[in-house]
């Protein structure tokens, strides 16, 4: 299989201390990005216009972000333990969580019309409807560190349990299944639903890409560099998945049969985190050095 040609363009969105962390394509066709260290949300329009919206706390730690079912963007505020919402014209609000110190992190819009999110520090999965009502589901685990979350093809949300070396499944009615990974110290983080109907995830501790079917079969694919620290993963329009290698300053792709390709980012030590496909079909990568990389495939 020949290696595809890609080209990179870096788009400055902040200074290096603000930390672009996660991004998503909004209902307006723009790219929306969290600036985790600045307490801001950035909007990059298709024509290149950049807007930055300060939140009500510079230290709130906006982390992961997703498009909601109500035409707004929803995001986690991991440092002040709230769920944020911002409209496409930049009006932001937020909702407190019931318990203190929960550390919300991953978030996804699910098929039941609500947003589901992980709580890093309280071993819970949360559900918030568009009116701000919160329901919490305890995982009956201790120190599992639920991290990223996505929807499956089976009326459930799937999430990584970073410190439990496991993948969790929670049905919309609250039924929980935990799948232990075969590799110790795998420390899974990012997760996405692939075009093949399986869930794909990254093992930041083991330097592997994992795949789990809805029946619980797990396959793992080692990366060439076990110390590359894969962080986030997203399903691509061509049927493959793309991921960031935070520790190696690379991005990579993996096909449904496990074929891996890797690409060095143009700026050294750029700290790639979240990634998303834009309305133009290009791949966008959040670089904590203060930029978003546009990758033309």
Short mmCIF file of C-alpha atoms in Angstrom, two decimals:
data_model
loop_
_atom_site.label_atom_id
_atom_site.label_comp_id
_atom_site.label_asym_id
_atom_site.label_seq_id
_atom_site.Cartn_x
_atom_site.Cartn_y
_atom_site.Cartn_z
CA UNK A 1 0.00 0.00 0.00
CA UNK A 2 1.52 3.35 -1.05
CA UNK A 3 1.82 6.12 1.50
CA UNK A 4 -0.56 8.99 0.80
CA UNK A 5 0.68 12.55 0.30
CA UNK A 6 -0.45 15.14 2.83
CA UNK A 7 0.27 18.86 3.24
CA UNK A 8 0.29 20.97 6.39
CA UNK A 9 -0.69 24.56 7.13
CA UNK A 10 -0.42 26.05 10.62
CA UNK A 11 -3.02 28.66 11.59
CA UNK A 12 -2.16 30.77 14.67
CA UNK A 13 -5.07 31.04 17.10
CA UNK A 14 -3.43 32.09 20.39
CA UNK A 15 -0.15 32.54 22.17
CA UNK A 16 1.73 29.46 23.30
CA UNK A 17 0.49 29.79 26.89
CA UNK A 18 -3.23 29.54 26.02
CA UNK A 19 -3.13 25.91 24.93
CA UNK A 20 -5.47 24.96 22.05
CA UNK A 21 -6.65 21.59 23.32
CA UNK A 22 -9.73 20.15 21.59
CA UNK A 23 -11.82 21.09 18.59
CA UNK A 24 -14.96 20.20 16.69
CA UNK A 25 -16.87 21.35 13.64
CA UNK A 26 -19.90 23.38 14.61
CA UNK A 27 -23.36 23.52 13.00
CA UNK A 28 -22.27 26.77 11.34
CA UNK A 29 -19.46 25.04 9.43
CA UNK A 30 -16.81 26.77 11.54
CA UNK A 31 -14.15 25.08 13.63
CA UNK A 32 -14.54 25.56 17.39
CA UNK A 33 -11.56 25.12 19.72
CA UNK A 34 -11.02 25.17 23.48
CA UNK A 35 -8.18 27.31 24.83
CA UNK A 36 -7.71 25.36 28.03
CA UNK A 37 -5.23 27.64 29.80
CA UNK A 38 -6.89 30.93 28.82
CA UNK A 39 -10.50 30.11 29.68
CA UNK A 40 -11.65 30.91 26.15
CA UNK A 41 -13.39 29.32 23.18
CA UNK A 42 -12.07 30.12 19.71
CA UNK A 43 -14.04 30.06 16.45
CA UNK A 44 -12.24 29.69 13.13
CA UNK A 45 -14.56 30.47 10.22
CA UNK A 46 -14.21 28.77 6.82
CA UNK A 47 -12.91 32.07 5.42
CA UNK A 48 -10.14 32.16 8.03
CA UNK A 49 -11.70 34.77 10.34
CA UNK A 50 -10.80 34.07 13.97
CA UNK A 51 -12.91 35.04 16.98
CA UNK A 52 -12.04 34.33 20.61
CA UNK A 53 -14.72 34.35 23.29
CA UNK A 54 -13.58 34.76 26.93
CA UNK A 55 -15.59 32.73 29.41
CA UNK A 56 -16.65 34.01 32.84
CA UNK A 57 -13.55 32.46 34.45
CA UNK A 58 -10.08 32.49 32.94
CA UNK A 59 -9.22 29.49 35.11
CA UNK A 60 -12.25 27.30 34.27
CA UNK A 61 -10.22 24.93 32.06
CA UNK A 62 -12.40 24.38 28.97
CA UNK A 63 -11.43 20.90 27.80
CA UNK A 64 -13.38 18.81 25.27
CA UNK A 65 -16.08 20.28 23.02
CA UNK A 66 -18.88 18.92 20.84
CA UNK A 67 -21.83 20.14 18.78
CA UNK A 68 -25.07 19.81 20.71
CA UNK A 69 -28.56 18.86 19.47
CA UNK A 70 -29.73 22.45 20.01
CA UNK A 71 -27.45 24.15 17.48
CA UNK A 72 -24.95 25.27 20.14
CA UNK A 73 -21.53 23.99 21.22
CA UNK A 74 -21.17 22.22 24.56
CA UNK A 75 -17.92 21.75 26.43
CA UNK A 76 -16.52 20.59 29.75
CA UNK A 77 -14.94 22.97 32.26
CA UNK A 78 -12.58 20.63 34.09
CA UNK A 79 -11.19 23.14 36.59
CA UNK A 80 -14.39 24.70 37.97
CA UNK A 81 -16.48 21.55 37.46
CA UNK A 82 -19.18 22.93 35.19
CA UNK A 83 -20.61 22.13 31.75
CA UNK A 84 -20.40 25.03 29.32
CA UNK A 85 -22.58 26.00 26.38
CA UNK A 86 -21.82 28.61 23.71
CA UNK A 87 -24.03 29.69 20.84
CA UNK A 88 -22.67 30.17 17.34
CA UNK A 89 -22.72 33.94 17.91
CA UNK A 90 -20.56 33.63 21.02
CA UNK A 91 -23.00 33.84 23.95
CA UNK A 92 -21.74 31.53 26.71
CA UNK A 93 -23.48 30.06 29.74
CA UNK A 94 -22.61 27.21 32.09
CA UNK A 95 -24.23 24.73 34.45
CA UNK A 96 -22.84 23.50 37.79
CA UNK A 97 -22.54 19.81 38.55
CA UNK A 98 -24.11 18.31 41.68
CA UNK A 99 -20.92 17.21 43.42
CA UNK A 100 -17.73 19.15 44.13
CA UNK A 101 -14.45 18.40 42.40
CA UNK A 102 -15.82 16.10 39.71
CA UNK A 103 -13.47 17.19 36.91
CA UNK A 104 -15.68 16.84 33.82
CA UNK A 105 -13.58 16.03 30.75
CA UNK A 106 -14.99 14.09 27.78
CA UNK A 107 -18.36 15.09 26.27
CA UNK A 108 -20.53 13.87 23.39
CA UNK A 109 -24.02 14.47 22.02
CA UNK A 110 -25.96 11.21 22.09
CA UNK A 111 -28.98 9.81 20.29
CA UNK A 112 -31.31 10.47 23.23
CA UNK A 113 -31.05 14.23 22.66
CA UNK A 114 -28.76 14.91 25.63
CA UNK A 115 -25.04 15.46 26.24
CA UNK A 116 -23.11 12.76 28.08
CA UNK A 117 -19.82 13.47 29.84
CA UNK A 118 -17.15 11.84 31.96
CA UNK A 119 -16.08 12.89 35.46
CA UNK A 120 -12.38 12.28 35.99
CA UNK A 121 -12.32 12.43 39.77
CA UNK A 122 -15.61 10.90 40.91
CA UNK A 123 -15.89 7.74 38.78
CA UNK A 124 -19.18 8.84 37.28
CA UNK A 125 -20.72 9.42 33.88
CA UNK A 126 -23.00 12.44 33.66
CA UNK A 127 -25.93 13.28 31.43
CA UNK A 128 -27.13 16.85 30.88
CA UNK A 129 -30.16 17.79 28.82
CA UNK A 130 -30.34 21.03 26.87
CA UNK A 131 -32.21 22.71 29.76
CA UNK A 132 -29.28 22.01 32.09
CA UNK A 133 -30.75 19.15 34.10
CA UNK A 134 -28.01 16.75 35.21
CA UNK A 135 -28.24 13.03 35.96
CA UNK A 136 -25.23 11.07 37.20
CA UNK A 137 -24.42 7.37 36.86
CA UNK A 138 -21.85 5.90 39.29
CA UNK A 139 -19.45 3.37 37.79
CA UNK A 140 -18.92 1.43 41.06
CA UNK A 141 -15.16 1.65 40.49
CA UNK A 142 -12.54 3.59 42.41
CA UNK A 143 -9.87 5.67 40.73
CA UNK A 144 -10.83 4.53 37.22
CA UNK A 145 -10.41 8.06 35.75
CA UNK A 146 -13.14 8.01 33.04
CA UNK A 147 -11.72 10.16 30.24
CA UNK A 148 -12.97 10.46 26.64
CA UNK A 149 -16.47 9.43 25.57
CA UNK A 150 -18.27 8.73 22.30
CA UNK A 151 -21.52 7.25 21.03
CA UNK A 152 -21.73 3.71 19.75
CA UNK A 153 -24.07 2.25 17.13
CA UNK A 154 -26.03 0.49 19.90
CA UNK A 155 -27.95 3.16 21.90
CA UNK A 156 -25.09 3.51 24.37
CA UNK A 157 -22.11 5.70 25.16
CA UNK A 158 -18.62 4.21 25.25
CA UNK A 159 -15.75 5.68 27.24
CA UNK A 160 -12.18 5.05 28.28
CA UNK A 161 -11.26 4.22 31.86
CA UNK A 162 -7.72 5.53 31.89
CA UNK A 163 -6.50 4.20 35.23
CA UNK A 164 -8.51 0.97 35.12
CA UNK A 165 -7.08 -0.10 31.73
CA UNK A 166 -10.61 -0.67 30.50
CA UNK A 167 -13.36 0.46 28.14
CA UNK A 168 -16.81 1.15 29.55
CA UNK A 169 -20.25 0.97 27.95
CA UNK A 170 -23.27 2.68 29.46
CA UNK A 171 -26.73 2.26 27.99
CA UNK A 172 -29.16 5.15 27.94
CA UNK A 173 -31.10 3.43 30.73
CA UNK A 174 -27.99 3.15 32.91
CA UNK A 175 -26.89 -0.44 32.26
CA UNK A 176 -23.10 -0.64 32.62
CA UNK A 177 -20.53 -3.03 31.13
CA UNK A 178 -16.77 -2.79 31.72
CA UNK A 179 -14.33 -4.47 29.30
CA UNK A 180 -10.82 -4.96 30.66
CA UNK A 181 -7.98 -4.48 28.19
CA UNK A 182 -5.43 -7.27 27.67
CA UNK A 183 -2.47 -4.90 28.08
CA UNK A 184 -1.41 -3.64 31.51
CA UNK A 185 -0.74 0.10 31.89
CA UNK A 186 -2.49 0.78 28.58
CA UNK A 187 -4.04 3.99 30.00
CA UNK A 188 -6.62 4.54 27.22
CA UNK A 189 -7.65 8.15 26.51
CA UNK A 190 -9.30 9.09 23.19
CA UNK A 191 -12.15 7.03 21.71
CA UNK A 192 -14.31 7.26 18.57
CA UNK A 193 -16.86 5.20 16.69
CA UNK A 194 -15.39 3.94 13.44
CA UNK A 195 -17.08 3.48 10.09
CA UNK A 196 -16.90 -0.28 10.67
CA UNK A 197 -19.26 -0.02 13.66
CA UNK A 198 -16.53 -0.76 16.20
CA UNK A 199 -15.07 1.58 18.79
CA UNK A 200 -11.47 2.70 18.25
CA UNK A 201 -9.32 4.07 21.06
CA UNK A 202 -5.74 5.04 21.85
CA UNK A 203 -3.55 3.61 24.60
CA UNK A 204 -1.33 6.48 25.70
CA UNK A 205 0.57 4.28 28.15
CA UNK A 206 1.29 1.37 25.81
CA UNK A 207 1.67 3.16 22.48
CA UNK A 208 -1.12 1.20 20.80
CA UNK A 209 -4.35 1.71 18.92
CA UNK A 210 -7.22 -0.43 20.15
CA UNK A 211 -10.46 -1.64 18.60
CA UNK A 212 -13.44 -3.09 20.46
CA UNK A 213 -16.62 -4.44 18.93
CA UNK A 214 -20.01 -3.94 20.53
CA UNK A 215 -19.79 -7.61 21.55
CA UNK A 216 -16.58 -6.88 23.47
CA UNK A 217 -13.91 -8.37 21.20
CA UNK A 218 -10.68 -6.39 21.58
CA UNK A 219 -7.79 -6.07 19.13
CA UNK A 220 -4.67 -3.97 19.72
CA UNK A 221 -2.28 -2.57 17.10
CA UNK A 222 1.19 -1.50 18.32
CA UNK A 223 2.56 1.75 16.94
CA UNK A 224 6.14 1.74 15.61
CA UNK A 225 7.18 3.95 18.54
CA UNK A 226 5.84 2.57 21.83
CA UNK A 227 6.69 5.86 23.56
CA UNK A 228 4.73 8.06 21.12
CA UNK A 229 1.91 8.73 23.63
CA UNK A 230 -1.18 8.60 21.36
CA UNK A 231 -3.75 10.98 22.81
CA UNK A 232 -6.89 11.57 20.71
CA UNK A 233 -8.58 9.75 17.83
CA UNK A 234 -11.30 10.60 15.30
CA UNK A 235 -13.05 8.62 12.58
CA UNK A 236 -12.29 9.85 9.08
CA UNK A 237 -14.58 10.15 6.05
CA UNK A 238 -12.59 7.51 4.12
CA UNK A 239 -13.28 4.77 6.68
CA UNK A 240 -9.99 5.02 8.56
CA UNK A 241 -9.27 6.69 11.91
CA UNK A 242 -6.77 9.46 12.62
CA UNK A 243 -4.93 10.02 15.89
CA UNK A 244 -2.40 12.32 17.51
CA UNK A 245 0.93 11.17 18.94
CA UNK A 246 1.50 13.76 21.64
CA UNK A 247 4.89 12.40 22.70
CA UNK A 248 6.29 12.07 19.18
CA UNK A 249 4.97 15.25 17.47
CA UNK A 250 3.14 13.21 14.86
CA UNK A 251 -0.30 12.33 13.59
CA UNK A 252 -1.22 8.94 12.22
CA UNK A 253 -3.96 6.98 10.53
CA UNK A 254 -5.13 3.40 10.87
CA UNK A 255 -7.35 1.43 8.52
CA UNK A 256 -9.99 -1.08 9.59
CA UNK A 257 -7.51 -3.92 9.00
CA UNK A 258 -4.78 -2.28 11.10
CA UNK A 259 -2.55 -0.61 8.51
CA UNK A 260 -0.82 2.39 10.14
CA UNK A 261 0.71 5.47 8.51
CA UNK A 262 2.42 8.29 10.42
CA UNK A 263 3.30 11.90 9.55
CA UNK A 264 5.63 14.29 11.34
CA UNK A 265 4.19 17.70 12.20
CA UNK A 266 6.10 20.65 10.74
CA UNK A 267 6.85 22.53 13.99
CA UNK A 268 8.96 20.76 16.61
CA UNK A 269 7.43 19.96 20.01
CA UNK A 270 4.03 21.30 18.93
CA UNK A 271 2.11 19.12 21.43
CA UNK A 272 -0.78 17.80 19.30
CA UNK A 273 -3.95 17.06 21.26
CA UNK A 274 -7.48 16.97 19.82
CA UNK A 275 -8.36 16.63 16.16
CA UNK A 276 -11.45 16.86 13.97
CA UNK A 277 -12.47 16.86 10.33
CA UNK A 278 -13.68 20.20 9.04
CA UNK A 279 -16.54 21.03 6.71
CA UNK A 280 -13.97 21.29 3.90
CA UNK A 281 -12.89 17.65 4.37
CA UNK A 282 -9.48 18.57 5.77
CA UNK A 283 -8.19 17.29 9.11
CA UNK A 284 -7.57 19.90 11.80
CA UNK A 285 -5.28 19.31 14.78
CA UNK A 286 -5.07 21.40 17.96
CA UNK A 287 -1.45 22.24 18.77
CA UNK A 288 -0.80 23.46 22.30
CA UNK A 289 1.93 25.80 21.05
CA UNK A 290 -0.86 28.18 19.93
CA UNK A 291 -1.96 26.97 16.51
CA UNK A 292 -4.31 24.71 14.63
CA UNK A 293 -2.76 22.54 11.93
CA UNK A 294 -4.80 22.04 8.76
CA UNK A 295 -3.92 18.76 7.08
CA UNK A 296 -4.99 18.40 3.46
CA UNK A 297 -5.31 14.72 2.62
#
